[in-house]
């Protein structure tokens, strides 16, 4: 009997390791012929720890389990009868939710770094297609797919690659931004822990397309499990010829190294990341020049997010038109929605662009975990806007969110019920910026500090002059900051003021308004 349990960090944090140990112990005691495969996660975190049992090529899931549940599940399997924790086929669960697994098609199905399993599930089809198409053909396919950067900016990937491809230089680089620091995001970590070979394959394709022979993965230090999984996968890729001087016998060279960040949120910004990779303090560079023309060590450099790069093999394997057929408006393909906070069914949902925020929070997420009404949702990390329930009809696409003063960012969705204090959330935005600022520009460094102090004064209710001053400060930060950290910090502050003004009223005025 073959069984599967996730080794993803989130799964381990709620007991998947203990369930696996209990399962192996019980199997030994009963003399069962049991093969345990430790996989990535399906992303159904409210059902973790989850056990999947494969028989006759079909899987049945059980969860959420504790070690005490293991004997009963084994009894049910032996007697071939039901069990209270049986969930049915996991693929059916994903299909019922409307998920379209492109990036996460192998997560939860294979052991991370298992070369044979990777090939059996379509691995290397993308890079082989790339070698057939040629560098120009790859860029055309990526452009035709409509793929946009999944790190937050949403810039068209094909345009970035073409710019670096056309840059005249003997040395070029591919850099993967794996410094996933936004609150409420975990898609990059899940993919690196669950299917790291897809990221490596994507980076090889990117290198071939733009003429780069070396790449770096810049990983945040807070991801030790991802670090181990990536390094094992890099070693496997070298051993099987996906990396090195002769990629799959093609004569193409691509080498890859893993680099660990030092915990600075600002290094999620591409130029700060490049400074850190060069061994310098992570501070923002002036633009222009753009990294695509003058990046790492002054050479043309493609800097892409984990999900962006890992999508490319699937685009080439399935066809650009298949990927482009998914989505909504100018937002093509799928979005890896990471749903968390005060929500009943947290997890990762890979959905075509265009589903509404309300569908994600209420239908898929099941509303708040507390059972109280959902009051606010922050989309796009700590720099994203707070949306009230009245805006839950907003489709998840870049342009629709921008029209309503928000941004999708990396796809993080954090839910708050009606007990949330929006003054505190606005203060947190300014404080976060003050703590994480690289300090290079005054509007960000000083503006966020003054903003924190100003909002502190509003706890008992904001005065008109304070609100006017806060708006002036937000304008200075937005227009004068060197990068998105200072420039976007006003977004959550302004959205809190716009959609939840009652929290900022003086206590006497609030009582009068309620009366």
PDB file of C-alpha atoms in Angstrom, residues 199-477:
ATOM      1  CA  UNK A 199      11.469  26.300 -10.774  1.00  0.00           C
ATOM      2  CA  UNK A 200      14.863  25.049 -11.922  1.00  0.00           C
ATOM      3  CA  UNK A 201      13.442  24.041 -15.308  1.00  0.00           C
ATOM      4  CA  UNK A 202      11.882  27.488 -15.663  1.00  0.00           C
ATOM      5  CA  UNK A 203      15.179  29.196 -14.922  1.00  0.00           C
ATOM      6  CA  UNK A 204      16.994  27.046 -17.487  1.00  0.00           C
ATOM      7  CA  UNK A 205      14.414  28.055 -20.105  1.00  0.00           C
ATOM      8  CA  UNK A 206      14.761  31.721 -19.156  1.00  0.00           C
ATOM      9  CA  UNK A 207      18.541  31.516 -19.447  1.00  0.00           C
ATOM     10  CA  UNK A 208      18.324  29.895 -22.860  1.00  0.00           C
ATOM     11  CA  UNK A 209      15.812  32.494 -24.074  1.00  0.00           C
ATOM     12  CA  UNK A 210      17.824  35.568 -23.112  1.00  0.00           C
ATOM     13  CA  UNK A 211      21.352  34.197 -23.528  1.00  0.00           C
ATOM     14  CA  UNK A 212      22.265  33.873 -19.846  1.00  0.00           C
ATOM     15  CA  UNK A 213      24.500  31.046 -18.689  1.00  0.00           C
ATOM     16  CA  UNK A 214      24.252  31.558 -14.930  1.00  0.00           C
ATOM     17  CA  UNK A 215      21.428  31.982 -12.472  1.00  0.00           C
ATOM     18  CA  UNK A 216      20.887  32.637  -8.788  1.00  0.00           C
ATOM     19  CA  UNK A 217      17.990  31.903  -6.469  1.00  0.00           C
ATOM     20  CA  UNK A 218      17.815  34.569  -3.767  1.00  0.00           C
ATOM     21  CA  UNK A 219      15.962  32.868  -0.903  1.00  0.00           C
ATOM     22  CA  UNK A 220      14.785  34.451   2.321  1.00  0.00           C
ATOM     23  CA  UNK A 221      16.594  33.148   5.393  1.00  0.00           C
ATOM     24  CA  UNK A 222      13.315  32.317   7.137  1.00  0.00           C
ATOM     25  CA  UNK A 223      12.716  29.354   4.772  1.00  0.00           C
ATOM     26  CA  UNK A 224      15.071  26.588   5.994  1.00  0.00           C
ATOM     27  CA  UNK A 225      12.946  23.744   4.589  1.00  0.00           C
ATOM     28  CA  UNK A 226      12.793  25.399   1.180  1.00  0.00           C
ATOM     29  CA  UNK A 227      16.558  25.850   1.315  1.00  0.00           C
ATOM     30  CA  UNK A 228      17.075  22.121   1.858  1.00  0.00           C
ATOM     31  CA  UNK A 229      14.579  21.149  -0.842  1.00  0.00           C
ATOM     32  CA  UNK A 230      16.090  23.544  -3.374  1.00  0.00           C
ATOM     33  CA  UNK A 231      19.658  22.439  -2.763  1.00  0.00           C
ATOM     34  CA  UNK A 232      18.701  18.772  -3.099  1.00  0.00           C
ATOM     35  CA  UNK A 233      16.867  19.554  -6.328  1.00  0.00           C
ATOM     36  CA  UNK A 234      19.817  21.551  -7.711  1.00  0.00           C
ATOM     37  CA  UNK A 235      22.100  18.586  -6.998  1.00  0.00           C
ATOM     38  CA  UNK A 236      19.636  16.233  -8.717  1.00  0.00           C
ATOM     39  CA  UNK A 237      19.378  18.559 -11.720  1.00  0.00           C
ATOM     40  CA  UNK A 238      23.160  18.623 -12.112  1.00  0.00           C
ATOM     41  CA  UNK A 239      23.341  14.832 -11.766  1.00  0.00           C
ATOM     42  CA  UNK A 240      20.796  14.338 -14.571  1.00  0.00           C
ATOM     43  CA  UNK A 241      22.105  16.999 -16.947  1.00  0.00           C
ATOM     44  CA  UNK A 242      19.401  19.653 -16.565  1.00  0.00           C
ATOM     45  CA  UNK A 243      22.084  21.979 -15.207  1.00  0.00           C
ATOM     46  CA  UNK A 244      25.715  22.337 -16.213  1.00  0.00           C
ATOM     47  CA  UNK A 245      27.811  22.756 -19.333  1.00  0.00           C
ATOM     48  CA  UNK A 246      25.572  20.705 -21.655  1.00  0.00           C
ATOM     49  CA  UNK A 247      21.876  21.002 -20.746  1.00  0.00           C
ATOM     50  CA  UNK A 248      20.201  17.745 -21.835  1.00  0.00           C
ATOM     51  CA  UNK A 249      22.891  17.260 -24.481  1.00  0.00           C
ATOM     52  CA  UNK A 250      21.988  20.486 -26.282  1.00  0.00           C
ATOM     53  CA  UNK A 251      25.328  22.250 -25.946  1.00  0.00           C
ATOM     54  CA  UNK A 252      23.602  24.991 -23.917  1.00  0.00           C
ATOM     55  CA  UNK A 253      25.206  25.912 -20.613  1.00  0.00           C
ATOM     56  CA  UNK A 254      23.349  26.988 -17.494  1.00  0.00           C
ATOM     57  CA  UNK A 255      24.673  26.959 -13.937  1.00  0.00           C
ATOM     58  CA  UNK A 256      22.583  27.679 -10.871  1.00  0.00           C
ATOM     59  CA  UNK A 257      23.424  28.677  -7.305  1.00  0.00           C
ATOM     60  CA  UNK A 258      21.389  29.277  -4.167  1.00  0.00           C
ATOM     61  CA  UNK A 259      21.966  32.438  -2.124  1.00  0.00           C
ATOM     62  CA  UNK A 260      20.398  33.229   1.250  1.00  0.00           C
ATOM     63  CA  UNK A 261      19.164  36.687   2.233  1.00  0.00           C
ATOM     64  CA  UNK A 262      19.694  38.295   5.616  1.00  0.00           C
ATOM     65  CA  UNK A 263      16.067  38.935   6.559  1.00  0.00           C
ATOM     66  CA  UNK A 264      15.492  42.362   4.980  1.00  0.00           C
ATOM     67  CA  UNK A 265      11.991  42.876   3.545  1.00  0.00           C
ATOM     68  CA  UNK A 266      13.344  45.549   1.212  1.00  0.00           C
ATOM     69  CA  UNK A 267      15.352  42.884  -0.637  1.00  0.00           C
ATOM     70  CA  UNK A 268      12.107  41.749  -2.187  1.00  0.00           C
ATOM     71  CA  UNK A 269      12.543  44.884  -4.338  1.00  0.00           C
ATOM     72  CA  UNK A 270      14.614  43.786  -7.308  1.00  0.00           C
ATOM     73  CA  UNK A 271      17.405  46.371  -7.174  1.00  0.00           C
ATOM     74  CA  UNK A 272      17.893  45.939  -3.417  1.00  0.00           C
ATOM     75  CA  UNK A 273      18.060  42.204  -4.030  1.00  0.00           C
ATOM     76  CA  UNK A 274      20.790  42.717  -6.632  1.00  0.00           C
ATOM     77  CA  UNK A 275      22.763  44.913  -4.229  1.00  0.00           C
ATOM     78  CA  UNK A 276      22.573  42.151  -1.626  1.00  0.00           C
ATOM     79  CA  UNK A 277      23.626  39.495  -4.163  1.00  0.00           C
ATOM     80  CA  UNK A 278      26.682  41.592  -4.930  1.00  0.00           C
ATOM     81  CA  UNK A 279      27.616  41.519  -1.247  1.00  0.00           C
ATOM     82  CA  UNK A 280      26.477  45.037  -0.482  1.00  0.00           C
ATOM     83  CA  UNK A 281      23.885  46.430   1.912  1.00  0.00           C
ATOM     84  CA  UNK A 282      20.410  45.932   0.487  1.00  0.00           C
ATOM     85  CA  UNK A 283      19.366  49.421  -0.600  1.00  0.00           C
ATOM     86  CA  UNK A 284      17.300  50.588  -3.550  1.00  0.00           C
ATOM     87  CA  UNK A 285      19.009  51.649  -6.773  1.00  0.00           C
ATOM     88  CA  UNK A 286      17.902  54.560  -8.890  1.00  0.00           C
ATOM     89  CA  UNK A 287      16.032  53.660 -12.098  1.00  0.00           C
ATOM     90  CA  UNK A 288      16.914  53.928 -14.912  1.00  0.00           C
ATOM     91  CA  UNK A 289      18.923  51.960 -15.779  1.00  0.00           C
ATOM     92  CA  UNK A 290      16.628  48.941 -15.499  1.00  0.00           C
ATOM     93  CA  UNK A 291      18.057  45.577 -14.343  1.00  0.00           C
ATOM     94  CA  UNK A 292      17.060  44.040 -17.691  1.00  0.00           C
ATOM     95  CA  UNK A 293      19.840  46.159 -19.234  1.00  0.00           C
ATOM     96  CA  UNK A 294      22.123  46.920 -16.268  1.00  0.00           C
ATOM     97  CA  UNK A 295      21.532  44.521 -13.414  1.00  0.00           C
ATOM     98  CA  UNK A 296      23.708  42.100 -11.453  1.00  0.00           C
ATOM     99  CA  UNK A 297      27.355  43.207 -11.576  1.00  0.00           C
ATOM    100  CA  UNK A 298      26.310  45.730 -14.224  1.00  0.00           C
ATOM    101  CA  UNK A 299      25.177  43.025 -16.675  1.00  0.00           C
ATOM    102  CA  UNK A 300      21.728  42.520 -18.273  1.00  0.00           C
ATOM    103  CA  UNK A 301      19.654  40.558 -15.785  1.00  0.00           C
ATOM    104  CA  UNK A 302      16.190  39.033 -15.732  1.00  0.00           C
ATOM    105  CA  UNK A 303      14.721  39.217 -12.218  1.00  0.00           C
ATOM    106  CA  UNK A 304      11.539  37.163 -11.884  1.00  0.00           C
ATOM    107  CA  UNK A 305       9.488  35.760  -9.048  1.00  0.00           C
ATOM    108  CA  UNK A 306       9.363  32.015  -8.229  1.00  0.00           C
ATOM    109  CA  UNK A 307       5.840  31.487  -9.560  1.00  0.00           C
ATOM    110  CA  UNK A 308       6.576  33.430 -12.747  1.00  0.00           C
ATOM    111  CA  UNK A 309       9.570  31.266 -13.629  1.00  0.00           C
ATOM    112  CA  UNK A 310       7.885  28.009 -12.605  1.00  0.00           C
ATOM    113  CA  UNK A 311       4.932  28.790 -14.893  1.00  0.00           C
ATOM    114  CA  UNK A 312       7.034  28.883 -18.054  1.00  0.00           C
ATOM    115  CA  UNK A 313       7.597  25.098 -18.417  1.00  0.00           C
ATOM    116  CA  UNK A 314       3.834  24.533 -18.270  1.00  0.00           C
ATOM    117  CA  UNK A 315       3.196  27.265 -20.851  1.00  0.00           C
ATOM    118  CA  UNK A 316       5.602  25.681 -23.320  1.00  0.00           C
ATOM    119  CA  UNK A 317       4.485  22.123 -22.604  1.00  0.00           C
ATOM    120  CA  UNK A 318       0.750  22.845 -22.863  1.00  0.00           C
ATOM    121  CA  UNK A 319       0.892  25.616 -25.443  1.00  0.00           C
ATOM    122  CA  UNK A 320       0.744  29.387 -24.973  1.00  0.00           C
ATOM    123  CA  UNK A 321      -2.833  29.446 -26.244  1.00  0.00           C
ATOM    124  CA  UNK A 322      -3.981  27.031 -23.527  1.00  0.00           C
ATOM    125  CA  UNK A 323      -2.600  29.257 -20.796  1.00  0.00           C
ATOM    126  CA  UNK A 324      -3.927  32.427 -22.419  1.00  0.00           C
ATOM    127  CA  UNK A 325      -7.412  30.883 -22.595  1.00  0.00           C
ATOM    128  CA  UNK A 326      -7.576  31.046 -18.813  1.00  0.00           C
ATOM    129  CA  UNK A 327      -8.150  34.337 -17.042  1.00  0.00           C
ATOM    130  CA  UNK A 328      -9.975  37.617 -17.372  1.00  0.00           C
ATOM    131  CA  UNK A 329      -9.267  40.758 -19.395  1.00  0.00           C
ATOM    132  CA  UNK A 330      -5.534  41.460 -19.575  1.00  0.00           C
ATOM    133  CA  UNK A 331      -4.873  39.103 -16.640  1.00  0.00           C
ATOM    134  CA  UNK A 332      -4.267  35.723 -18.249  1.00  0.00           C
ATOM    135  CA  UNK A 333      -3.660  32.327 -16.728  1.00  0.00           C
ATOM    136  CA  UNK A 334      -4.079  31.486 -13.071  1.00  0.00           C
ATOM    137  CA  UNK A 335      -3.523  33.329  -9.807  1.00  0.00           C
ATOM    138  CA  UNK A 336      -2.230  31.479  -6.764  1.00  0.00           C
ATOM    139  CA  UNK A 337      -4.528  32.902  -4.104  1.00  0.00           C
ATOM    140  CA  UNK A 338      -3.129  32.476  -0.596  1.00  0.00           C
ATOM    141  CA  UNK A 339      -6.050  32.763   1.804  1.00  0.00           C
ATOM    142  CA  UNK A 340      -5.357  33.206   5.498  1.00  0.00           C
ATOM    143  CA  UNK A 341      -6.115  35.266   8.595  1.00  0.00           C
ATOM    144  CA  UNK A 342      -9.483  34.941  10.320  1.00  0.00           C
ATOM    145  CA  UNK A 343     -10.952  32.511   7.774  1.00  0.00           C
ATOM    146  CA  UNK A 344     -12.545  29.091   8.145  1.00  0.00           C
ATOM    147  CA  UNK A 345     -10.795  27.327   5.254  1.00  0.00           C
ATOM    148  CA  UNK A 346      -7.289  28.788   4.805  1.00  0.00           C
ATOM    149  CA  UNK A 347      -5.045  27.508   2.068  1.00  0.00           C
ATOM    150  CA  UNK A 348      -3.720  27.917  -1.435  1.00  0.00           C
ATOM    151  CA  UNK A 349      -6.263  28.156  -4.253  1.00  0.00           C
ATOM    152  CA  UNK A 350      -4.943  28.251  -7.823  1.00  0.00           C
ATOM    153  CA  UNK A 351      -7.776  29.895  -9.740  1.00  0.00           C
ATOM    154  CA  UNK A 352      -8.210  31.513 -13.146  1.00  0.00           C
ATOM    155  CA  UNK A 353      -8.123  35.303 -12.960  1.00  0.00           C
ATOM    156  CA  UNK A 354     -11.618  36.759 -12.820  1.00  0.00           C
ATOM    157  CA  UNK A 355     -13.210  35.044  -9.808  1.00  0.00           C
ATOM    158  CA  UNK A 356     -14.486  37.635  -7.363  1.00  0.00           C
ATOM    159  CA  UNK A 357     -13.053  38.486  -3.982  1.00  0.00           C
ATOM    160  CA  UNK A 358     -16.345  37.430  -2.412  1.00  0.00           C
ATOM    161  CA  UNK A 359     -16.167  33.991  -4.014  1.00  0.00           C
ATOM    162  CA  UNK A 360     -12.717  33.494  -2.534  1.00  0.00           C
ATOM    163  CA  UNK A 361     -13.529  34.732   0.974  1.00  0.00           C
ATOM    164  CA  UNK A 362     -17.099  33.527   1.449  1.00  0.00           C
ATOM    165  CA  UNK A 363     -17.562  30.550  -0.898  1.00  0.00           C
ATOM    166  CA  UNK A 364     -14.100  28.967  -0.869  1.00  0.00           C
ATOM    167  CA  UNK A 365     -12.913  30.323   2.461  1.00  0.00           C
ATOM    168  CA  UNK A 366     -16.227  29.774   4.255  1.00  0.00           C
ATOM    169  CA  UNK A 367     -16.252  33.177   5.921  1.00  0.00           C
ATOM    170  CA  UNK A 368     -14.490  34.000   9.163  1.00  0.00           C
ATOM    171  CA  UNK A 369     -13.125  31.334  11.486  1.00  0.00           C
ATOM    172  CA  UNK A 370     -14.686  33.203  14.416  1.00  0.00           C
ATOM    173  CA  UNK A 371     -18.151  32.967  12.879  1.00  0.00           C
ATOM    174  CA  UNK A 372     -18.508  36.749  13.003  1.00  0.00           C
ATOM    175  CA  UNK A 373     -19.162  38.874   9.898  1.00  0.00           C
ATOM    176  CA  UNK A 374     -16.167  39.587   7.679  1.00  0.00           C
ATOM    177  CA  UNK A 375     -15.465  43.311   7.844  1.00  0.00           C
ATOM    178  CA  UNK A 376     -12.254  43.811   5.898  1.00  0.00           C
ATOM    179  CA  UNK A 377      -9.908  41.931   3.605  1.00  0.00           C
ATOM    180  CA  UNK A 378      -6.372  43.016   2.768  1.00  0.00           C
ATOM    181  CA  UNK A 379      -5.188  41.853  -0.641  1.00  0.00           C
ATOM    182  CA  UNK A 380      -1.620  42.151  -1.871  1.00  0.00           C
ATOM    183  CA  UNK A 381       0.447  42.014   1.309  1.00  0.00           C
ATOM    184  CA  UNK A 382       1.156  44.736   3.883  1.00  0.00           C
ATOM    185  CA  UNK A 383       1.134  47.416   1.159  1.00  0.00           C
ATOM    186  CA  UNK A 384      -2.247  46.348  -0.215  1.00  0.00           C
ATOM    187  CA  UNK A 385      -5.598  48.072   0.271  1.00  0.00           C
ATOM    188  CA  UNK A 386      -8.257  47.055   2.785  1.00  0.00           C
ATOM    189  CA  UNK A 387     -11.468  46.164   0.969  1.00  0.00           C
ATOM    190  CA  UNK A 388     -14.845  46.188   2.771  1.00  0.00           C
ATOM    191  CA  UNK A 389     -17.581  43.626   2.123  1.00  0.00           C
ATOM    192  CA  UNK A 390     -19.247  46.129  -0.231  1.00  0.00           C
ATOM    193  CA  UNK A 391     -16.371  45.596  -2.694  1.00  0.00           C
ATOM    194  CA  UNK A 392     -16.453  41.803  -2.645  1.00  0.00           C
ATOM    195  CA  UNK A 393     -17.794  41.853  -6.197  1.00  0.00           C
ATOM    196  CA  UNK A 394     -14.338  42.957  -7.427  1.00  0.00           C
ATOM    197  CA  UNK A 395     -12.855  40.421  -9.879  1.00  0.00           C
ATOM    198  CA  UNK A 396      -9.385  39.184  -9.099  1.00  0.00           C
ATOM    199  CA  UNK A 397      -7.479  40.794 -11.937  1.00  0.00           C
ATOM    200  CA  UNK A 398      -4.828  43.492 -12.024  1.00  0.00           C
ATOM    201  CA  UNK A 399      -6.866  46.206 -13.705  1.00  0.00           C
ATOM    202  CA  UNK A 400     -10.070  45.648 -11.700  1.00  0.00           C
ATOM    203  CA  UNK A 401      -8.210  45.992  -8.429  1.00  0.00           C
ATOM    204  CA  UNK A 402      -6.302  49.054  -9.613  1.00  0.00           C
ATOM    205  CA  UNK A 403      -9.591  50.739 -10.576  1.00  0.00           C
ATOM    206  CA  UNK A 404     -10.760  50.372  -6.979  1.00  0.00           C
ATOM    207  CA  UNK A 405      -7.561  51.587  -5.398  1.00  0.00           C
ATOM    208  CA  UNK A 406      -6.019  48.211  -4.677  1.00  0.00           C
ATOM    209  CA  UNK A 407      -3.518  45.757  -6.082  1.00  0.00           C
ATOM    210  CA  UNK A 408      -3.265  41.984  -6.324  1.00  0.00           C
ATOM    211  CA  UNK A 409       0.406  41.903  -5.400  1.00  0.00           C
ATOM    212  CA  UNK A 410       1.571  38.341  -4.835  1.00  0.00           C
ATOM    213  CA  UNK A 411      -1.968  37.053  -4.282  1.00  0.00           C
ATOM    214  CA  UNK A 412      -2.125  37.112  -0.486  1.00  0.00           C
ATOM    215  CA  UNK A 413      -5.633  37.562   0.953  1.00  0.00           C
ATOM    216  CA  UNK A 414      -5.883  38.247   4.705  1.00  0.00           C
ATOM    217  CA  UNK A 415      -9.339  38.203   6.307  1.00  0.00           C
ATOM    218  CA  UNK A 416     -10.537  40.243   9.327  1.00  0.00           C
ATOM    219  CA  UNK A 417     -13.863  39.985  11.130  1.00  0.00           C
ATOM    220  CA  UNK A 418     -15.915  42.855  12.588  1.00  0.00           C
ATOM    221  CA  UNK A 419     -13.724  43.172  15.685  1.00  0.00           C
ATOM    222  CA  UNK A 420     -10.801  44.607  13.715  1.00  0.00           C
ATOM    223  CA  UNK A 421      -9.602  48.106  14.629  1.00  0.00           C
ATOM    224  CA  UNK A 422      -8.827  49.884  11.360  1.00  0.00           C
ATOM    225  CA  UNK A 423      -6.945  52.688  13.084  1.00  0.00           C
ATOM    226  CA  UNK A 424      -4.547  50.049  14.359  1.00  0.00           C
ATOM    227  CA  UNK A 425      -4.261  48.527  10.879  1.00  0.00           C
ATOM    228  CA  UNK A 426      -3.418  51.935   9.389  1.00  0.00           C
ATOM    229  CA  UNK A 427      -0.828  52.504  12.121  1.00  0.00           C
ATOM    230  CA  UNK A 428       0.679  49.081  11.450  1.00  0.00           C
ATOM    231  CA  UNK A 429       1.180  49.964   7.771  1.00  0.00           C
ATOM    232  CA  UNK A 430       3.247  53.015   8.677  1.00  0.00           C
ATOM    233  CA  UNK A 431       5.138  51.198  11.417  1.00  0.00           C
ATOM    234  CA  UNK A 432       5.970  48.307   9.092  1.00  0.00           C
ATOM    235  CA  UNK A 433       7.390  50.738   6.545  1.00  0.00           C
ATOM    236  CA  UNK A 434       9.444  52.502   9.226  1.00  0.00           C
ATOM    237  CA  UNK A 435      10.908  49.195  10.427  1.00  0.00           C
ATOM    238  CA  UNK A 436      11.673  47.810   6.955  1.00  0.00           C
ATOM    239  CA  UNK A 437      12.817  50.954   5.122  1.00  0.00           C
ATOM    240  CA  UNK A 438      16.333  50.734   3.720  1.00  0.00           C
ATOM    241  CA  UNK A 439      16.714  54.397   4.729  1.00  0.00           C
ATOM    242  CA  UNK A 440      17.974  55.665   1.390  1.00  0.00           C
ATOM    243  CA  UNK A 441      15.168  58.139   0.729  1.00  0.00           C
ATOM    244  CA  UNK A 442      13.700  60.645   3.180  1.00  0.00           C
ATOM    245  CA  UNK A 443       9.998  60.306   2.262  1.00  0.00           C
ATOM    246  CA  UNK A 444      10.053  56.621   3.200  1.00  0.00           C
ATOM    247  CA  UNK A 445      12.493  56.749   6.129  1.00  0.00           C
ATOM    248  CA  UNK A 446      11.121  59.819   7.881  1.00  0.00           C
ATOM    249  CA  UNK A 447       7.614  59.898   6.435  1.00  0.00           C
ATOM    250  CA  UNK A 448       6.710  56.472   7.788  1.00  0.00           C
ATOM    251  CA  UNK A 449       8.036  57.371  11.243  1.00  0.00           C
ATOM    252  CA  UNK A 450       6.012  60.594  11.335  1.00  0.00           C
ATOM    253  CA  UNK A 451       3.019  58.701   9.980  1.00  0.00           C
ATOM    254  CA  UNK A 452       3.191  56.166  12.816  1.00  0.00           C
ATOM    255  CA  UNK A 453       3.318  58.961  15.370  1.00  0.00           C
ATOM    256  CA  UNK A 454       0.443  60.797  13.733  1.00  0.00           C
ATOM    257  CA  UNK A 455      -1.873  57.789  13.651  1.00  0.00           C
ATOM    258  CA  UNK A 456      -0.992  57.026  17.268  1.00  0.00           C
ATOM    259  CA  UNK A 457      -2.650  60.358  18.107  1.00  0.00           C
ATOM    260  CA  UNK A 458      -5.840  59.216  16.406  1.00  0.00           C
ATOM    261  CA  UNK A 459      -6.635  56.367  18.793  1.00  0.00           C
ATOM    262  CA  UNK A 460      -9.298  58.406  20.563  1.00  0.00           C
ATOM    263  CA  UNK A 461     -10.563  59.865  17.303  1.00  0.00           C
ATOM    264  CA  UNK A 462      -8.897  61.854  14.535  1.00  0.00           C
ATOM    265  CA  UNK A 463      -9.094  65.644  14.387  1.00  0.00           C
ATOM    266  CA  UNK A 464      -9.614  67.372  11.031  1.00  0.00           C
ATOM    267  CA  UNK A 465      -6.132  68.872  11.057  1.00  0.00           C
ATOM    268  CA  UNK A 466      -4.588  65.454  11.747  1.00  0.00           C
ATOM    269  CA  UNK A 467      -6.407  63.888   8.796  1.00  0.00           C
ATOM    270  CA  UNK A 468      -5.307  66.731   6.529  1.00  0.00           C
ATOM    271  CA  UNK A 469      -1.715  66.335   7.651  1.00  0.00           C
ATOM    272  CA  UNK A 470      -1.862  62.559   7.153  1.00  0.00           C
ATOM    273  CA  UNK A 471      -3.124  63.004   3.587  1.00  0.00           C
ATOM    274  CA  UNK A 472      -0.289  65.452   2.838  1.00  0.00           C
ATOM    275  CA  UNK A 473       2.208  62.973   4.278  1.00  0.00           C
ATOM    276  CA  UNK A 474       0.764  60.141   2.166  1.00  0.00           C
ATOM    277  CA  UNK A 475       1.098  62.257  -0.975  1.00  0.00           C
ATOM    278  CA  UNK A 476       4.760  63.020  -0.228  1.00  0.00           C
ATOM    279  CA  UNK A 477       5.521  59.334   0.385  1.00  0.00           C
TER     280      UNK A 477
END
